Coordinates of C-alpha atoms in Angstrom, one line a residue:
Chain A
M1 CA -0.1 0.0 0.0
K2 CA 1.2 3.4 -0.8
A3 CA 0.5 6.8 1.2
V4 CA -0.3 9.5 -1.5
R5 CA -1.5 12.9 -0.3
Y6 CA -4.0 14.4 -2.5
F7 CA -3.6 18.3 -2.5
H8 CA -7.3 19.0 -2.7
R9 CA -7.7 16.7 0.6
A10 CA -6.4 17.3 4.1
S11 CA -6.1 13.4 4.5
V12 CA -3.9 10.6 3.4
V13 CA -5.6 8.0 1.5
L14 CA -4.1 4.4 1.2
R15 CA -4.4 2.8 -2.5
P16 CA -3.3 -0.3 -3.5
K17 CA -0.4 -0.4 -6.1
R18 CA -3.0 -2.0 -8.9
L19 CA -6.7 -1.3 -9.4
A20 CA -6.5 -2.8 -12.9
T21 CA -10.4 -4.3 -13.1
A22 CA -13.8 -3.7 -11.9
G23 CA -13.1 -6.5 -9.7
D24 CA -9.9 -5.0 -8.0
I25 CA -11.9 -1.7 -7.4
E26 CA -15.1 -3.6 -5.8
K27 CA -13.0 -5.5 -3.7
W28 CA -11.2 -2.6 -2.1
I29 CA -14.0 -0.5 -1.4
N30 CA -15.5 -3.4 0.4
S31 CA -12.7 -3.8 2.6
P32 CA -12.5 -0.9 5.0
T33 CA -9.5 -0.4 7.2
W34 CA -11.4 1.4 10.0
S35 CA -15.1 2.5 11.0
V36 CA -16.6 5.2 12.8
K37 CA -17.5 2.9 15.4
S38 CA -14.6 1.2 16.2
L39 CA -12.5 4.7 17.0
I40 CA -15.9 5.6 19.5
D41 CA -14.7 2.7 21.5
G42 CA -14.0 4.9 24.8
K43 CA -14.7 8.8 26.0
T44 CA -12.7 11.6 26.8
E45 CA -13.8 13.3 30.1
L46 CA -15.2 16.4 30.0
S47 CA -16.0 18.0 33.2
K48 CA -19.4 19.6 33.7
N49 CA -17.6 22.9 34.6
D50 CA -16.2 23.0 31.2
L51 CA -19.2 22.2 29.4
R52 CA -21.0 25.0 31.2
R53 CA -18.6 27.3 29.9
L54 CA -18.8 25.8 26.3
L55 CA -22.5 26.6 26.4
L56 CA -22.2 30.0 27.6
L57 CA -19.7 30.8 24.9
S58 CA -21.6 29.3 22.3
G59 CA -24.8 31.1 23.3
L60 CA -26.6 27.6 23.7
K61 CA -29.0 26.6 26.4
V62 CA -30.0 22.6 27.6
R63 CA -33.8 22.0 28.7
D64 CA -32.9 20.1 31.7
E65 CA -30.3 18.1 33.8
A66 CA -31.1 15.1 31.5
D67 CA -30.5 16.8 28.3
F68 CA -27.0 18.3 29.7
D69 CA -25.8 14.7 31.0
K70 CA -26.8 13.4 27.2
L71 CA -25.1 16.5 25.6
R72 CA -22.0 15.5 27.7
A73 CA -21.8 12.0 27.2
D74 CA -22.1 12.3 23.4
L75 CA -19.7 15.1 23.3
E76 CA -17.2 12.6 25.2
K77 CA -17.3 10.1 22.6
Q78 CA -16.7 12.9 20.0
L79 CA -13.7 14.2 21.7
H80 CA -12.4 10.8 22.0
F81 CA -12.9 9.9 18.0
I82 CA -11.1 13.6 17.3
E83 CA -8.3 12.3 19.7
K84 CA -8.0 9.1 17.4
I85 CA -8.3 10.9 14.0
Q86 CA -5.7 13.2 15.5
Q87 CA -3.3 10.5 15.6
V88 CA -3.3 10.0 12.0
D89 CA 0.2 11.1 10.6
A90 CA -0.5 13.3 7.9
G91 CA 2.6 15.0 7.8
D92 CA 4.6 17.7 9.7
E93 CA 2.7 20.5 8.2
M94 CA -1.4 21.1 9.0
L95 CA -3.0 21.9 5.8
S96 CA -5.4 24.7 6.8
S97 CA -6.5 25.7 3.4
L98 CA -7.6 23.8 0.2
E99 CA -5.8 26.0 -2.3
Q100 CA -2.7 26.3 0.2
E101 CA -0.5 24.4 -2.3
L102 CA -1.7 25.6 -5.3
Q103 CA -0.9 29.3 -4.6
T104 CA 1.8 31.7 -6.3
P105 CA 3.6 33.9 -3.7
L106 CA 2.8 37.4 -4.9
D107 CA 5.5 40.2 -5.6
L108 CA 4.1 44.0 -5.9
A109 CA 3.3 43.9 -9.3
Q110 CA 1.3 40.8 -8.9
L111 CA -0.3 41.9 -6.2
K112 CA -1.2 45.1 -8.1
K113 CA -2.7 43.1 -10.4
K114 CA -4.8 41.2 -7.8
V115 CA -5.8 44.4 -6.5
A116 CA -7.6 45.1 -9.9
E117 CA -9.0 41.5 -10.6
S118 CA -10.6 41.6 -6.9
E119 CA -12.2 45.0 -7.9
E120 CA -13.5 43.3 -10.9
V121 CA -14.7 40.2 -9.1
L122 CA -16.2 42.6 -6.0
E123 CA -18.2 45.1 -8.8
E124 CA -19.6 41.8 -10.4
E125 CA -20.9 40.4 -7.1
Y126 CA -22.2 44.0 -6.1
E127 CA -24.2 44.0 -9.3
N128 CA -25.5 40.5 -8.5
V129 CA -26.6 41.7 -5.1
R130 CA -28.4 44.7 -6.2
G131 CA -29.8 42.5 -8.9
L132 CA -31.3 40.1 -6.4
K133 CA -33.1 43.2 -4.8
W134 CA -32.9 41.9 -1.8
E135 CA -34.1 43.4 1.5
P136 CA -31.9 43.4 4.7
F137 CA -34.7 43.3 7.1
A138 CA -36.9 40.4 5.5
N139 CA -35.7 37.6 7.8
T140 CA -35.5 39.5 11.1
A141 CA -38.0 39.1 13.6
K142 CA -37.2 42.2 15.9
V143 CA -36.5 45.7 14.0
L144 CA -36.9 49.2 14.5
K145 CA -36.3 50.7 11.4
P146 CA -33.5 51.5 10.3
H147 CA -31.6 49.2 12.7
F148 CA -32.0 45.6 13.9
V149 CA -32.8 44.9 17.2
I150 CA -31.4 42.3 19.7
T151 CA -32.7 41.8 23.0
R152 CA -30.4 40.5 25.6
E153 CA -31.1 37.3 27.3
K154 CA -29.8 36.7 30.7
G155 CA -26.9 34.4 30.9
V156 CA -26.5 34.0 27.0
G157 CA -23.8 35.7 25.3
V158 CA -22.4 39.5 26.4
Chain B
C1 CA 2.6 51.1 28.8
G2 CA 1.6 49.5 25.1
L3 CA -1.0 50.6 22.7
E4 CA -3.5 48.3 20.5
I5 CA -4.5 50.4 17.5
H6 CA -7.4 49.5 15.2
T7 CA -7.3 51.7 12.2
Q8 CA -9.8 51.8 9.3
L9 CA -8.3 51.5 5.7
N10 CA -9.4 53.6 3.2
T11 CA -10.7 51.2 0.8
R12 CA -13.3 51.7 -1.7
R13 CA -15.2 48.4 -0.5
K14 CA -15.1 46.4 2.5
L15 CA -12.9 43.3 3.2
F16 CA -14.9 40.4 2.1
A17 CA -17.7 41.9 0.5
P18 CA -18.4 44.3 -2.3
S19 CA -20.5 46.6 0.1
S20 CA -19.2 50.4 0.9
Y21 CA -18.7 52.1 4.4
S22 CA -19.6 55.4 4.7
M23 CA -20.3 57.2 7.7
A24 CA -22.5 59.5 6.6
A25 CA -25.0 56.9 5.1
P26 CA -28.2 56.0 6.6
P27 CA -28.0 52.9 8.9
N28 CA -28.1 49.4 7.3
S29 CA -28.1 50.9 3.9
T30 CA -24.8 50.1 2.5
I31 CA -24.5 46.4 3.4
A32 CA -24.3 42.8 1.6
P33 CA -25.5 39.6 2.7
F34 CA -22.1 38.4 3.8
D35 CA -21.9 41.6 6.3
L36 CA -24.9 39.8 8.2
A37 CA -23.4 36.5 7.8
L38 CA -26.5 35.2 6.0
P39 CA -26.3 31.4 5.6
G40 CA -24.7 30.5 2.3
T41 CA -22.5 33.9 1.9
E42 CA -19.0 33.3 1.6
P43 CA -16.0 36.1 2.0
I44 CA -14.5 37.9 -1.4
L45 CA -11.0 38.9 -0.1
N46 CA -10.4 42.6 -1.2
Y47 CA -7.0 43.0 -2.0
Q48 CA -7.0 46.4 -1.9
A49 CA -6.7 46.2 1.7
V50 CA -4.2 43.8 1.6
Y51 CA -1.8 46.6 -0.4
L52 CA -2.8 49.3 2.0
S53 CA -1.8 47.1 4.9
L54 CA 1.5 46.3 3.5
L55 CA 2.4 49.9 2.5
A56 CA 1.7 50.5 6.4
A57 CA 3.6 47.7 7.7
T58 CA 6.5 49.0 5.2
A59 CA 6.4 52.4 6.5
L60 CA 6.6 50.9 10.1
N61 CA 9.8 48.9 9.2
C62 CA 8.2 45.6 10.0
T63 CA 9.1 42.4 8.5
I64 CA 6.4 41.4 6.0
N65 CA 5.7 37.6 6.5
N66 CA 6.1 35.4 3.5
R67 CA 2.9 33.7 4.7
S68 CA 0.1 34.9 6.7
T69 CA -3.2 33.3 7.5
W70 CA -7.0 34.2 8.1
D71 CA -8.3 32.8 11.4
R72 CA -11.8 33.0 13.0
K73 CA -11.9 34.8 16.5
H74 CA -15.3 32.9 18.2
Y75 CA -17.1 35.4 20.5
L76 CA -21.0 36.2 20.8
Y77 CA -22.0 39.8 20.5
A78 CA -24.6 41.8 18.9
D79 CA -22.4 43.6 16.2
Q80 CA -20.7 40.3 15.1
P81 CA -23.4 38.5 13.4
A82 CA -21.3 35.5 12.4
G83 CA -20.3 34.9 15.8
Y84 CA -16.7 35.0 15.2
Q85 CA -14.4 37.6 13.5
I86 CA -11.8 37.3 10.8
T87 CA -8.7 38.1 11.7
Q88 CA -5.1 37.0 11.4
H89 CA -4.1 35.4 14.9
F90 CA -1.6 32.4 14.0
A91 CA 0.2 34.3 11.6
P92 CA -0.2 37.9 11.2
L93 CA 0.5 39.8 8.1
A94 CA 3.9 41.7 9.6
T95 CA 6.0 41.6 12.8
N96 CA 8.9 43.3 14.7
G97 CA 8.3 46.7 13.4
Q98 CA 9.6 50.0 14.8
L99 CA 8.5 53.6 14.7
V100 CA 11.0 56.4 15.5
L101 CA 9.3 59.6 16.7
P102 CA 10.1 63.1 15.9
D103 CA 11.7 63.4 19.2
G104 CA 13.9 60.5 18.8
Q105 CA 11.9 57.9 21.0
S106 CA 11.7 54.7 19.2
I107 CA 8.6 52.5 19.8
R108 CA 8.8 48.8 18.8
I109 CA 5.4 47.4 16.6
S110 CA 4.9 43.6 17.8
E111 CA 2.7 43.1 15.1
L112 CA 0.4 44.4 12.2
H113 CA -2.6 42.4 11.2
I114 CA -5.8 42.5 8.9
E115 CA -9.6 42.0 10.3
Q116 CA -13.0 42.9 10.0
D117 CA -14.5 45.7 11.6
T118 CA -17.6 45.0 13.7
A119 CA -21.6 46.6 13.3
K120 CA -22.0 49.9 15.5
T121 CA -24.3 49.1 18.5
T122 CA -26.4 52.0 20.0
Y123 CA -28.4 52.1 23.1
M124 CA -31.9 53.7 23.3
D125 CA -32.0 53.9 27.2
S126 CA -29.6 53.1 30.1
S127 CA -31.0 49.4 30.8
H128 CA -29.2 48.3 27.5
A129 CA -31.8 45.9 27.5
N130 CA -32.2 46.4 23.6
S131 CA -29.4 47.1 21.5
Y132 CA -29.9 48.8 18.1
I133 CA -27.3 47.5 15.5
D134 CA -26.1 49.3 12.4
F135 CA -24.4 46.8 10.1
N136 CA -22.7 49.6 7.7
R137 CA -19.5 49.3 9.4
S138 CA -19.5 45.5 9.7
N139 CA -16.6 43.8 7.6
H140 CA -14.8 47.1 7.0
P141 CA -11.2 46.3 6.8
L142 CA -9.2 47.1 10.0
I143 CA -5.6 47.0 10.5
E144 CA -4.5 46.4 14.3
I145 CA -1.1 47.6 15.5
V146 CA 0.0 46.1 18.7
T147 CA 3.1 47.8 20.3
Q148 CA 5.7 46.7 22.7
P149 CA 5.3 48.3 26.2
D150 CA 8.1 50.9 25.2
F151 CA 6.1 54.1 26.4
T152 CA 7.6 55.5 29.8
T153 CA 5.7 58.6 30.2
P154 CA 1.5 59.2 30.0
E155 CA 2.5 61.6 27.0
G156 CA 4.3 59.0 25.2
P157 CA 1.2 57.5 23.6
A158 CA -0.6 60.2 22.3
A159 CA 2.5 61.6 20.6
F160 CA 3.0 58.3 18.9
V161 CA -0.5 58.3 17.9
Q162 CA -0.5 61.8 16.5
Y163 CA 2.6 60.7 14.6
L164 CA 0.9 57.6 13.1
Q165 CA -2.1 59.6 12.1
L166 CA 0.0 61.8 10.0
L167 CA 1.9 58.9 8.7
F168 CA -1.2 57.1 7.4
R169 CA -2.4 60.1 6.1
H170 CA 0.7 60.7 3.8
L171 CA 0.3 57.1 2.7
G172 CA -3.2 57.5 2.1
V173 CA -4.0 54.5 4.4
S174 CA -6.4 56.3 6.4
T175 CA -7.7 59.3 7.9
G176 CA -6.6 58.2 11.2
E177 CA -9.1 60.4 12.9
L178 CA -10.1 59.6 16.6
E179 CA -13.2 61.4 16.8
S180 CA -15.1 59.6 14.0
G181 CA -13.9 55.9 14.9
A182 CA -11.5 55.8 12.1
M183 CA -8.6 55.2 14.5
R184 CA -9.4 53.6 17.8
V185 CA -6.7 53.0 20.6
D186 CA -6.7 50.7 23.6
V187 CA -3.8 51.5 26.1
N188 CA -2.6 48.4 28.3
V189 CA -1.0 50.2 31.3
S190 CA 0.9 48.4 34.0
V191 CA 3.4 49.8 37.1
G192 CA 6.8 48.7 37.3
N193 CA 7.5 45.3 36.8
N194 CA 4.0 44.1 37.9
P195 CA 3.0 41.4 34.8
V196 CA -0.6 42.1 35.3
R197 CA -1.8 45.1 33.2
T198 CA -5.4 46.8 32.7
E199 CA -6.7 47.8 29.3
L200 CA -8.3 51.4 28.9
K201 CA -11.1 51.4 26.1
N202 CA -13.1 54.1 24.5
I203 CA -10.7 56.9 24.4
S204 CA -12.3 59.7 21.9
T205 CA -9.1 62.1 21.8
L206 CA -5.4 62.7 22.6
A207 CA -5.7 64.2 25.5
V208 CA -8.0 62.0 26.9
M209 CA -5.5 59.2 26.4
T210 CA -2.9 61.0 28.2
A211 CA -5.5 61.8 31.6
A212 CA -6.6 58.2 31.5
I213 CA -3.0 56.9 31.5
K214 CA -2.1 59.4 34.4
A215 CA -5.4 58.2 36.3
E216 CA -5.1 54.7 36.0
W217 CA -1.1 54.9 36.7
A218 CA -2.4 56.5 40.0
R219 CA -5.1 54.0 40.9
Q220 CA -2.8 51.0 40.2
C221 CA 0.0 52.8 42.4
E222 CA -2.4 53.1 45.1
E223 CA -3.7 49.8 44.9
L224 CA 0.0 48.4 45.1
D225 CA 0.8 50.4 48.0
N226 CA -1.9 49.1 49.6
G227 CA -1.0 45.4 49.6
R228 CA -3.9 44.6 46.8
E229 CA -3.4 42.9 43.6
I230 CA -4.2 44.4 40.0
S231 CA -6.7 42.5 38.2
F232 CA -6.5 41.6 34.3
E233 CA -9.4 43.4 33.3
T234 CA -10.7 46.4 31.0
R235 CA -11.5 49.8 32.2
G236 CA -13.2 53.0 30.8
F237 CA -12.5 56.7 32.0
D238 CA -15.2 59.0 33.2
G239 CA -12.9 61.9 32.5
T240 CA -11.8 61.8 36.5
A241 CA -10.9 58.2 37.1
T242 CA -10.8 54.9 35.4
F243 CA -13.7 52.4 36.1
K244 CA -14.1 48.4 35.7
L245 CA -15.9 47.5 32.4
R246 CA -15.3 43.7 32.3
D247 CA -12.8 41.3 33.0
K248 CA -10.5 40.8 30.1
D249 CA -11.1 37.7 28.2
T250 CA -8.6 35.1 28.1
Q251 CA -7.5 34.0 24.8
S252 CA -8.4 30.4 24.9
D253 CA -12.0 32.1 25.2
Y254 CA -11.9 32.6 21.5
R255 CA -11.3 29.4 20.1
Y256 CA -9.3 30.6 17.4
M257 CA -8.9 28.1 14.2
S258 CA -8.3 28.8 10.6
D259 CA -10.8 30.3 8.5
P260 CA -11.4 27.2 6.0
E261 CA -13.0 29.8 3.5
L262 CA -9.9 31.8 3.2
P263 CA -6.4 30.6 1.9
P264 CA -3.1 32.2 3.1
L265 CA -1.8 35.1 2.1
L266 CA 1.5 34.4 0.0
F267 CA 4.5 37.0 -0.8
T268 CA 7.8 37.1 -2.4
S269 CA 10.7 37.5 0.0
N270 CA 11.5 40.9 -1.9
I271 CA 8.0 42.5 -1.8
S272 CA 8.9 44.7 1.2
E273 CA 11.9 46.6 -1.0
Q274 CA 9.5 46.7 -4.1
I275 CA 7.1 48.7 -1.7
R276 CA 9.7 50.5 0.0
A277 CA 11.1 51.9 -3.3
E278 CA 7.4 53.0 -4.4
L279 CA 6.6 54.6 -1.0
P280 CA 5.9 58.3 -1.0
E281 CA 7.9 60.9 0.7
L282 CA 7.2 60.2 4.3
P283 CA 6.3 63.3 7.1
M284 CA 10.1 63.5 8.6
Q285 CA 11.5 63.0 5.2
A286 CA 9.5 66.0 3.8
L287 CA 9.8 68.1 7.0
D288 CA 13.5 67.5 6.6
R289 CA 13.5 68.7 3.2
L290 CA 11.5 71.9 3.5
L291 CA 13.6 73.0 6.6
N292 CA 16.8 72.4 5.1
A293 CA 16.8 72.3 1.4
A294 CA 18.3 75.3 -0.3
D295 CA 15.5 75.6 -2.4
H296 CA 12.9 75.8 0.6
Q297 CA 14.1 76.9 4.2
L298 CA 11.0 77.4 5.3
R299 CA 10.3 78.5 9.1
E300 CA 9.3 75.4 11.1
K301 CA 5.9 77.0 11.5
D302 CA 5.0 76.7 8.2
A303 CA 6.9 73.5 7.6
H304 CA 4.7 71.8 10.1
T305 CA 1.5 73.3 8.8
L306 CA 2.3 72.1 5.0
I307 CA 3.1 68.4 6.8
A308 CA 0.0 68.2 8.7
Y309 CA -2.2 68.2 5.6
P310 CA -0.8 66.2 3.0
N311 CA -3.2 67.5 0.0
L312 CA -2.0 71.0 0.9
L313 CA 2.2 70.0 1.0
T314 CA 1.1 68.0 -2.8
Y315 CA -0.3 71.5 -3.9
Y316 CA 2.7 73.2 -2.5
N317 CA 5.1 70.8 -4.2
K318 CA 3.4 71.2 -7.5
V319 CA 3.4 75.2 -7.4
H320 CA 7.0 74.9 -6.2
K321 CA 8.0 73.0 -9.1
E322 CA 6.2 75.1 -11.8
V323 CA 7.7 78.3 -10.1
A324 CA 11.0 77.1 -10.5
E325 CA 10.8 76.0 -13.5
R326 CA 9.1 79.2 -15.3
L327 CA 11.6 81.3 -13.4
S328 CA 14.6 79.5 -14.5
S329 CA 13.6 79.4 -18.2
Q330 CA 13.8 83.0 -17.9
S331 CA 17.3 82.7 -16.1
I332 CA 15.6 84.4 -13.1
V333 CA 16.7 83.5 -9.6
P334 CA 13.5 83.8 -7.0
S335 CA 13.7 86.8 -4.7
S336 CA 13.2 84.4 -2.1
P337 CA 13.1 80.3 -1.5
R338 CA 10.3 81.1 0.5
I339 CA 8.1 82.8 -1.9
C340 CA 5.6 79.8 -2.7
A341 CA 5.5 79.3 0.9
N342 CA 4.3 82.8 1.7
W343 CA 1.7 83.2 -0.8
I344 CA 0.2 79.5 -0.1
L345 CA 0.0 79.9 3.8
N346 CA -0.2 83.5 4.5
S347 CA -2.2 84.7 1.4
L348 CA -4.2 82.3 0.0
L349 CA -5.1 80.1 3.1
G350 CA -6.0 83.6 4.9
I351 CA -8.4 84.3 2.4
I352 CA -10.1 81.2 2.2
T353 CA -10.6 81.0 5.7
E354 CA -12.1 84.8 5.5
H355 CA -14.3 83.7 2.9
T356 CA -15.1 80.1 2.8
D357 CA -16.1 77.4 5.3
S358 CA -13.1 75.3 3.4
G359 CA -10.0 73.8 5.2
A360 CA -6.1 74.1 4.6
S361 CA -6.4 71.0 2.2
E362 CA -9.0 72.5 -0.4
A363 CA -6.6 75.3 -1.6
Q364 CA -6.6 73.5 -5.1
K365 CA -10.2 73.9 -5.3
Y366 CA -9.9 77.7 -5.8
V367 CA -6.7 78.5 -7.2
T368 CA -5.3 76.0 -9.5
V369 CA -1.4 74.8 -9.6
E370 CA -1.2 76.9 -12.7
Q371 CA -2.7 80.2 -11.2
M372 CA -1.3 80.0 -8.3
A373 CA 2.4 79.6 -10.3
D374 CA 1.3 82.5 -12.9
L375 CA 0.7 84.7 -9.7
I376 CA 3.5 84.2 -8.0
V377 CA 5.9 84.6 -11.0
S378 CA 4.3 87.6 -12.2
V379 CA 4.7 89.5 -8.7
D380 CA 8.4 88.2 -8.4
I381 CA 9.1 89.5 -11.6
K382 CA 7.1 92.6 -10.7
E383 CA 4.5 92.6 -13.5
M384 CA 2.1 92.7 -10.5
T385 CA 2.2 94.2 -7.0
P386 CA 1.6 92.3 -4.1
T387 CA -1.5 94.1 -3.2
A388 CA -2.8 93.3 -6.9
G389 CA -2.1 89.9 -6.5
K390 CA -3.9 89.4 -3.0
K391 CA -6.9 91.1 -5.3
V392 CA -6.6 88.5 -7.6
L393 CA -6.6 85.6 -5.0
R394 CA -9.6 87.1 -3.5
N395 CA -11.4 87.0 -6.6
L396 CA -10.6 83.8 -7.6
V397 CA -11.3 82.4 -4.0
Q398 CA -15.1 83.9 -4.2
N399 CA -15.4 82.6 -7.6
P400 CA -14.1 79.0 -7.6
G401 CA -14.0 76.7 -10.5
E402 CA -13.4 80.0 -12.8
Q403 CA -11.1 79.0 -15.8
V404 CA -9.2 82.3 -16.2
S405 CA -5.6 83.1 -16.6
I406 CA -4.1 85.3 -14.1
K407 CA -3.3 87.9 -16.7
D408 CA -6.8 88.2 -17.9
L409 CA -8.2 88.5 -14.8
A410 CA -5.8 91.1 -13.6
K411 CA -6.6 93.2 -16.4
T412 CA -10.4 92.5 -15.8
L413 CA -10.0 93.8 -12.1
D414 CA -7.8 96.3 -13.5
V415 CA -4.9 95.9 -11.1
L416 CA -2.0 95.7 -13.6
G417 CA 0.6 98.2 -13.2
G418 CA 0.1 101.4 -15.2
D419 CA 2.9 102.5 -18.3
D420 CA 5.4 104.8 -17.7
H421 CA 3.3 107.6 -19.0
E422 CA 0.4 107.1 -16.4
L423 CA 3.1 107.0 -13.7
E424 CA 4.7 110.3 -14.6
L425 CA 1.2 112.0 -14.7
V426 CA 0.3 110.8 -11.6
C427 CA 3.7 111.9 -10.0
R428 CA 3.3 115.2 -11.1
E429 CA -0.1 115.4 -9.9
A430 CA 0.8 114.8 -6.4
I431 CA 3.8 117.1 -6.5
A432 CA 1.7 119.6 -7.9
S433 CA -1.1 119.2 -5.2
N434 CA 1.7 119.3 -2.2
P435 CA 4.4 122.2 -3.4
E436 CA 5.3 122.8 0.3
K437 CA 6.4 119.3 0.8
A438 CA 7.7 118.9 -2.7
E439 CA 10.2 121.9 -1.7
Q440 CA 11.3 120.1 1.5
V441 CA 12.2 117.0 0.1
A442 CA 15.8 117.9 -0.8
K443 CA 16.4 118.8 2.9
K444 CA 14.0 115.8 4.2
P445 CA 14.5 113.0 1.6
N446 CA 12.1 110.8 3.6
L447 CA 9.3 113.1 2.7
V448 CA 9.7 111.0 -0.6
N449 CA 7.9 108.2 0.9
F450 CA 4.7 110.6 1.4
F451 CA 4.4 111.1 -2.3
I452 CA 5.1 107.5 -3.0
G453 CA 2.0 106.5 -0.5
M454 CA 0.0 109.2 -2.6
V455 CA 0.8 107.7 -6.0
M456 CA -0.1 104.3 -4.4
K457 CA -3.1 105.3 -3.2
T458 CA -4.1 106.9 -6.9
T459 CA -3.1 103.8 -8.4
K460 CA -4.8 101.5 -6.2
G461 CA -1.2 99.1 -5.4
R462 CA -1.2 98.7 -9.1
I463 CA 1.9 100.2 -9.3
S464 CA 4.8 98.8 -7.0
A465 CA 6.6 101.4 -4.3
D466 CA 10.3 100.6 -6.0
K467 CA 8.7 101.4 -9.5
I468 CA 7.5 105.0 -7.9
K469 CA 10.5 105.5 -6.2
E470 CA 12.6 105.0 -9.6

């Protein structure tokens, strides 16, 4: 098996040396090397205080204590799964962008060209938005024109 | 203490959307769907913001990072519709800069990065139960500049900000106005070697900045003297003392993550040199030239006035060049290197102030470069008296936009000097009407000035005193 990195994916794919026939491909597809179930065979602890903090930062509420406990249990499994994923050797550099390795570094002349190009793209987008004749307040429950109105809820956000 | 300075860039459009920001526009009238973080919208990078940021970074002598990234800073607030701000946390645009102030003090710059501005929140009552949000400003590009804690006096930060404003105006990067919010400064204050600092926010003017720093320094000294600890918090200033606004969020609460929708910015290693070669004249360079170059030698006050208004400086430079070329083509040396500065700063600006509400930056609106140069040359080679020149200027300011030559306007206003025949006639009339004084001139030579004054009055300043004396 050979590990191959595809530039448009941030994961490593194991590919057999020969996939010559349809039978080879079918056999390969039906021979998984891992499953989600196999990676959530445990849990990573998440304290109640940490979860309360996360809920506050996320602006989320839970219905009751039972809901809170279920959420905690689910998150602990997910954290365990993520830890297993993080153990996969994906090379030294973390790919944070899908286009990273396809870009060319810009010098000043190229940057100025990008300035002109982005202006064209933004102008086109501007015309598209105008063409939509969209109404900014259309999807808003609470409005006091010309302002949007946000009512503070205790314990949520700032 | 150290500073965190947020500066709005002078871009035509916002950072990631085609909308524009204008302070004068009605609320929520200049917004695109992305500014409201509507589902399905995606960022489109405005590279003009990147270019202006690089200009600023280069002028601040920063190292431009070959690779910088976009990251999401998560927090919940009504003015942040996406629930996160797009900024540059892990790899900022530029680092390790330095700005040397006019007094010689050097302030180190930790980093300069680009980020989105937030929407504007107002409250209609003191309970703050409802926030009224205007998204016009949302997603406008900002640069954030973070300095090292190099300031050792309460006045230092204000001097730094003042020079930074001037620098950015000269570069065309930003207006740098504190009052309008185009530049916002947070000051981090700590006393002695105490690692804990407080952050002062909502500083509206340079004077308030200095007063707030003094008040906070005094408060921290008192707390420490009484054995109390300083808390890591954000504080405001009410004009007399600082007060707590909130505890300062720790970095981990922002849950920074790379933005998956935006590729990193990649630059060549020589982009900094390329930009530096194209930088316009910076304020300190201009000041040195205006004060010390043989063909300028301005007074300090005049030089500082010119560099305070980049548009006025540009106007002055063009007029100066035009005048120099015209006089040189006639093999004439200017009567003084300061003639252009004197006419622009003393005469023209004075007339503009007297007759209009315009500021110093708008000189060209009233008198073009060519007209100003024409006038200065005419006066310097004595085709026109200074008095006549001021009359012409006044007429131009009162009738802006008139496409008229200085000579034609001077003829229309009848301010051009008369011929020798006219001059002789007027002189004879003056002598004939004052025979006793005329006889005494031989014994009291200074009496000739009386006759010169009479002739100037009769000719309404069209003929110079020197010519009359001749």
